Amino acid sequence: MVAPQISLKIRQGFILVFVLLVALPILFYSIGKAYYASLVDATEKNLEAHLYSLISEVDFTERGIIMPSSILTPELNNLNSDTYAMIYRDDVPIWHSESAVNVNFVPQYIEPKAGAADFRRVVYNNTAYWQLSLTVILNNIDQSEQARFILLKRNDALLRLMDGFKQTLVDWMFIMGIAIAGLMAIGFIWSARPLQRLDKEIKAIESGDIQEIKGLYPVELQTIKADLNLLLESQQRQKERYRASLSDLAHALKTPLAVLKSSPLANDADAQEQLDRINVMIEHQLKRAATGASDTWKKQTPIKPVIDSILSAMSKVYRDKDIIFNCQVSDKDYFLGDKTDLMELLGNLIDNACKACRSQVSIDVSQAKTLTISICDDGPGIQPDKRESLLKRGTRLDTYESGHGVGMAIVSDLVKSYHGLLTISQSQRLGGAKFILEFNYHEKK
């Protein structure tokens, strides 16, 4: 099973979607968690500062623990504050800050480790707080006493800061997403330019304008450039060797054939016909081998001029039949191969159609992903049981309907050499034979 070919643009789109829909949300969540943790850490340090400030303001006398009417920490003097402070002797409250006047719960005291404060998240009356507690031993010359200091910070205050931070973070993430999308688009265009230049050079080679790839490319494409140039050079050398060998073979075959044609055996009509056929086959196969050795993949042969040339010749050859030719072909339609091979293919098929037709021959060419050439006539057609054998090499060509079979084995071989498909059916419009040539260039690329 062939894996689907996904374009670079789609792959880049997948990466962009992943960054925008997965990576950025994960980054947003991670930054939010880190910021909240930093708020908690700052809250602990802030409560510790308030705690030590309170301890420094305690006046321990014979009458007990005395706090000044106004302490130095503004947060604890404000009734609307979200920070509270309380001092307990055993379980008896002996002092609370002005901010804790409206507090209607008794904080739970957690005994911390000796000499250490306890900081944790607690919930009172369905409201979350951050609580710092510490037991302190107060003493003077005459006595000493334990006091428990408890400081509380509403978690709502942290959440309000968190909401503001999230809104700011969303705005920056949106800006970042646009920036990333823009940078990725610019990066893709920049990265794709060498591939576009390479594609243009390959197309120039296909059209025969240049013989090798000469552009400057990034390091990653240097190996591909070198391999392609090596392949082109190898093909060129192979083509030259083929041409030299085939030229020698042509001379070697033509000489004994000329001797046979001038011998008494050639006076026999059947023998002369066979010698002519051998001569035609030798010429064709040598020509085909020569073109097959060339770089046919680099040639885009326009189809319309070839068909026009063939129809002009057929109009003269079959002048007596007064054939009506219906041709549908665009100037943009092209055959990816040698012009001689295209002439051989269409020449045989159109010539057969002219021989078999009564008065009409139709040629239709269409090209999208697949090049399709359809040739129909209004003749007697070809029997279904003879269509497959018509394409086999070695079958006697005079055993079929007039006009069909001549050169069909050669046509079949040429179509296969170009990885095409030749099918024979009956024309629904004209009633005669219908030959369809198909070449899928999209799959090749």
mmCIF file with all atom_site columns, N, CA, C and O in Angstrom, residues 12 15-16 19-20 175-191:
data_model
loop_
_atom_site.group_PDB
_atom_site.id
_atom_site.type_symbol
_atom_site.label_atom_id
_atom_site.label_alt_id
_atom_site.label_comp_id
_atom_site.label_asym_id
_atom_site.label_entity_id
_atom_site.label_seq_id
_atom_site.pdbx_PDB_ins_code
_atom_site.Cartn_x
_atom_site.Cartn_y
_atom_site.Cartn_z
_atom_site.occupancy
_atom_site.B_iso_or_equiv
_atom_site.pdbx_formal_charge
_atom_site.auth_seq_id
_atom_site.auth_comp_id
_atom_site.auth_asym_id
_atom_site.auth_atom_id
_atom_site.pdbx_PDB_model_num
ATOM 1  N N  . GLN A 1 12  ? 3.624  21.820 7.025  1.00 0.00 ? 12  GLN A N  1
ATOM 2  C CA . GLN A 1 12  ? 3.893  23.049 7.768  1.00 0.00 ? 12  GLN A CA 1
ATOM 3  C C  . GLN A 1 12  ? 2.639  23.509 8.498  1.00 0.00 ? 12  GLN A C  1
ATOM 4  O O  . GLN A 1 12  ? 2.715  24.017 9.630  1.00 0.00 ? 12  GLN A O  1
ATOM 5  N N  . ILE A 1 15  ? 2.239  21.545 11.672 1.00 0.00 ? 15  ILE A N  1
ATOM 6  C CA . ILE A 1 15  ? 3.153  22.038 12.708 1.00 0.00 ? 15  ILE A CA 1
ATOM 7  C C  . ILE A 1 15  ? 2.597  23.320 13.331 1.00 0.00 ? 15  ILE A C  1
ATOM 8  O O  . ILE A 1 15  ? 2.617  23.499 14.554 1.00 0.00 ? 15  ILE A O  1
ATOM 9  N N  . LEU A 1 16  ? 2.085  24.224 12.480 1.00 0.00 ? 16  LEU A N  1
ATOM 10 C CA . LEU A 1 16  ? 1.537  25.482 12.983 1.00 0.00 ? 16  LEU A CA 1
ATOM 11 C C  . LEU A 1 16  ? 0.321  25.227 13.871 1.00 0.00 ? 16  LEU A C  1
ATOM 12 O O  . LEU A 1 16  ? 0.180  25.839 14.943 1.00 0.00 ? 16  LEU A O  1
ATOM 13 N N  . VAL A 1 19  ? 1.489  23.944 17.171 1.00 0.00 ? 19  VAL A N  1
ATOM 14 C CA . VAL A 1 19  ? 2.062  24.999 18.011 1.00 0.00 ? 19  VAL A CA 1
ATOM 15 C C  . VAL A 1 19  ? 0.957  25.863 18.617 1.00 0.00 ? 19  VAL A C  1
ATOM 16 O O  . VAL A 1 19  ? 0.975  26.176 19.814 1.00 0.00 ? 19  VAL A O  1
ATOM 17 N N  . LEU A 1 20  ? -0.044 26.232 17.778 1.00 0.00 ? 20  LEU A N  1
ATOM 18 C CA . LEU A 1 20  ? -1.085 27.142 18.242 1.00 0.00 ? 20  LEU A CA 1
ATOM 19 C C  . LEU A 1 20  ? -2.092 26.469 19.167 1.00 0.00 ? 20  LEU A C  1
ATOM 20 O O  . LEU A 1 20  ? -2.586 27.095 20.118 1.00 0.00 ? 20  LEU A O  1
ATOM 21 N N  . ILE A 1 175 ? -0.760 37.647 20.629 1.00 0.00 ? 175 ILE A N  1
ATOM 22 C CA . ILE A 1 175 ? 0.267  38.333 19.833 1.00 0.00 ? 175 ILE A CA 1
ATOM 23 C C  . ILE A 1 175 ? 1.370  37.360 19.424 1.00 0.00 ? 175 ILE A C  1
ATOM 24 O O  . ILE A 1 175 ? 1.848  37.362 18.284 1.00 0.00 ? 175 ILE A O  1
ATOM 25 N N  . MET A 1 176 ? 1.764  36.500 20.382 1.00 0.00 ? 176 MET A N  1
ATOM 26 C CA . MET A 1 176 ? 2.809  35.520 20.091 1.00 0.00 ? 176 MET A CA 1
ATOM 27 C C  . MET A 1 176 ? 2.367  34.537 19.011 1.00 0.00 ? 176 MET A C  1
ATOM 28 O O  . MET A 1 176 ? 3.148  34.147 18.138 1.00 0.00 ? 176 MET A O  1
ATOM 29 N N  . GLY A 1 177 ? 1.076  34.108 19.067 1.00 0.00 ? 177 GLY A N  1
ATOM 30 C CA . GLY A 1 177 ? 0.563  33.184 18.054 1.00 0.00 ? 177 GLY A CA 1
ATOM 31 C C  . GLY A 1 177 ? 0.623  33.797 16.673 1.00 0.00 ? 177 GLY A C  1
ATOM 32 O O  . GLY A 1 177 ? 1.027  33.136 15.700 1.00 0.00 ? 177 GLY A O  1
ATOM 33 N N  . ILE A 1 178 ? 0.221  35.075 16.561 1.00 0.00 ? 178 ILE A N  1
ATOM 34 C CA . ILE A 1 178 ? 0.288  35.753 15.254 1.00 0.00 ? 178 ILE A CA 1
ATOM 35 C C  . ILE A 1 178 ? 1.740  35.861 14.796 1.00 0.00 ? 178 ILE A C  1
ATOM 36 O O  . ILE A 1 178 ? 2.060  35.630 13.621 1.00 0.00 ? 178 ILE A O  1
ATOM 37 N N  . ALA A 1 179 ? 2.624  36.220 15.738 1.00 0.00 ? 179 ALA A N  1
ATOM 38 C CA . ALA A 1 179 ? 4.044  36.347 15.383 1.00 0.00 ? 179 ALA A CA 1
ATOM 39 C C  . ALA A 1 179 ? 4.627  35.010 14.941 1.00 0.00 ? 179 ALA A C  1
ATOM 40 O O  . ALA A 1 179 ? 5.372  34.934 13.947 1.00 0.00 ? 179 ALA A O  1
ATOM 41 N N  . ILE A 1 180 ? 4.285  33.936 15.672 1.00 0.00 ? 180 ILE A N  1
ATOM 42 C CA . ILE A 1 180 ? 4.805  32.611 15.308 1.00 0.00 ? 180 ILE A CA 1
ATOM 43 C C  . ILE A 1 180 ? 4.286  32.190 13.941 1.00 0.00 ? 180 ILE A C  1
ATOM 44 O O  . ILE A 1 180 ? 5.040  31.659 13.107 1.00 0.00 ? 180 ILE A O  1
ATOM 45 N N  . ALA A 1 181 ? 2.972  32.408 13.695 1.00 0.00 ? 181 ALA A N  1
ATOM 46 C CA . ALA A 1 181 ? 2.402  32.052 12.396 1.00 0.00 ? 181 ALA A CA 1
ATOM 47 C C  . ALA A 1 181 ? 3.101  32.821 11.275 1.00 0.00 ? 181 ALA A C  1
ATOM 48 O O  . ALA A 1 181 ? 3.432  32.250 10.221 1.00 0.00 ? 181 ALA A O  1
ATOM 49 N N  . GLY A 1 182 ? 3.323  34.124 11.508 1.00 0.00 ? 182 GLY A N  1
ATOM 50 C CA . GLY A 1 182 ? 4.012  34.921 10.490 1.00 0.00 ? 182 GLY A CA 1
ATOM 51 C C  . GLY A 1 182 ? 5.442  34.460 10.262 1.00 0.00 ? 182 GLY A C  1
ATOM 52 O O  . GLY A 1 182 ? 5.896  34.332 9.112  1.00 0.00 ? 182 GLY A O  1
ATOM 53 N N  . LEU A 1 183 ? 6.161  34.186 11.359 1.00 0.00 ? 183 LEU A N  1
ATOM 54 C CA . LEU A 1 183 ? 7.553  33.740 11.228 1.00 0.00 ? 183 LEU A CA 1
ATOM 55 C C  . LEU A 1 183 ? 7.645  32.372 10.552 1.00 0.00 ? 183 LEU A C  1
ATOM 56 O O  . LEU A 1 183 ? 8.547  32.137 9.735  1.00 0.00 ? 183 LEU A O  1
ATOM 57 N N  . MET A 1 184 ? 6.692  31.475 10.883 1.00 0.00 ? 184 MET A N  1
ATOM 58 C CA . MET A 1 184 ? 6.700  30.162 10.245 1.00 0.00 ? 184 MET A CA 1
ATOM 59 C C  . MET A 1 184 ? 6.391  30.273 8.758  1.00 0.00 ? 184 MET A C  1
ATOM 60 O O  . MET A 1 184 ? 6.957  29.555 7.932  1.00 0.00 ? 184 MET A O  1
ATOM 61 N N  . ALA A 1 185 ? 5.472  31.186 8.400  1.00 0.00 ? 185 ALA A N  1
ATOM 62 C CA . ALA A 1 185 ? 5.163  31.388 6.981  1.00 0.00 ? 185 ALA A CA 1
ATOM 63 C C  . ALA A 1 185 ? 6.381  31.927 6.241  1.00 0.00 ? 185 ALA A C  1
ATOM 64 O O  . ALA A 1 185 ? 6.730  31.456 5.147  1.00 0.00 ? 185 ALA A O  1
ATOM 65 N N  . ILE A 1 186 ? 7.041  32.935 6.853  1.00 0.00 ? 186 ILE A N  1
ATOM 66 C CA . ILE A 1 186 ? 8.253  33.483 6.232  1.00 0.00 ? 186 ILE A CA 1
ATOM 67 C C  . ILE A 1 186 ? 9.339  32.420 6.152  1.00 0.00 ? 186 ILE A C  1
ATOM 68 O O  . ILE A 1 186 ? 10.027 32.284 5.126  1.00 0.00 ? 186 ILE A O  1
ATOM 69 N N  . GLY A 1 187 ? 9.474  31.636 7.241  1.00 0.00 ? 187 GLY A N  1
ATOM 70 C CA . GLY A 1 187 ? 10.485 30.576 7.245  1.00 0.00 ? 187 GLY A CA 1
ATOM 71 C C  . GLY A 1 187 ? 10.209 29.519 6.192  1.00 0.00 ? 187 GLY A C  1
ATOM 72 O O  . GLY A 1 187 ? 11.131 29.026 5.534  1.00 0.00 ? 187 GLY A O  1
ATOM 73 N N  . PHE A 1 188 ? 8.918  29.178 6.011  1.00 0.00 ? 188 PHE A N  1
ATOM 74 C CA . PHE A 1 188 ? 8.580  28.174 4.995  1.00 0.00 ? 188 PHE A CA 1
ATOM 75 C C  . PHE A 1 188 ? 8.890  28.691 3.590  1.00 0.00 ? 188 PHE A C  1
ATOM 76 O O  . PHE A 1 188 ? 9.457  27.982 2.762  1.00 0.00 ? 188 PHE A O  1
ATOM 77 N N  . ILE A 1 189 ? 8.498  29.958 3.341  1.00 0.00 ? 189 ILE A N  1
ATOM 78 C CA . ILE A 1 189 ? 8.774  30.539 2.014  1.00 0.00 ? 189 ILE A CA 1
ATOM 79 C C  . ILE A 1 189 ? 10.273 30.595 1.768  1.00 0.00 ? 189 ILE A C  1
ATOM 80 O O  . ILE A 1 189 ? 10.766 30.252 0.680  1.00 0.00 ? 189 ILE A O  1
ATOM 81 N N  . TRP A 1 190 ? 11.004 31.001 2.782  1.00 0.00 ? 190 TRP A N  1
ATOM 82 C CA . TRP A 1 190 ? 12.470 31.093 2.649  1.00 0.00 ? 190 TRP A CA 1
ATOM 83 C C  . TRP A 1 190 ? 13.075 29.708 2.419  1.00 0.00 ? 190 TRP A C  1
ATOM 84 O O  . TRP A 1 190 ? 13.963 29.533 1.587  1.00 0.00 ? 190 TRP A O  1
ATOM 85 N N  . SER A 1 191 ? 12.586 28.713 3.188  1.00 0.00 ? 191 SER A N  1
ATOM 86 C CA . SER A 1 191 ? 13.136 27.358 3.052  1.00 0.00 ? 191 SER A CA 1
ATOM 87 C C  . SER A 1 191 ? 12.723 26.706 1.729  1.00 0.00 ? 191 SER A C  1
ATOM 88 O O  . SER A 1 191 ? 13.453 25.861 1.203  1.00 0.00 ? 191 SER A O  1
#
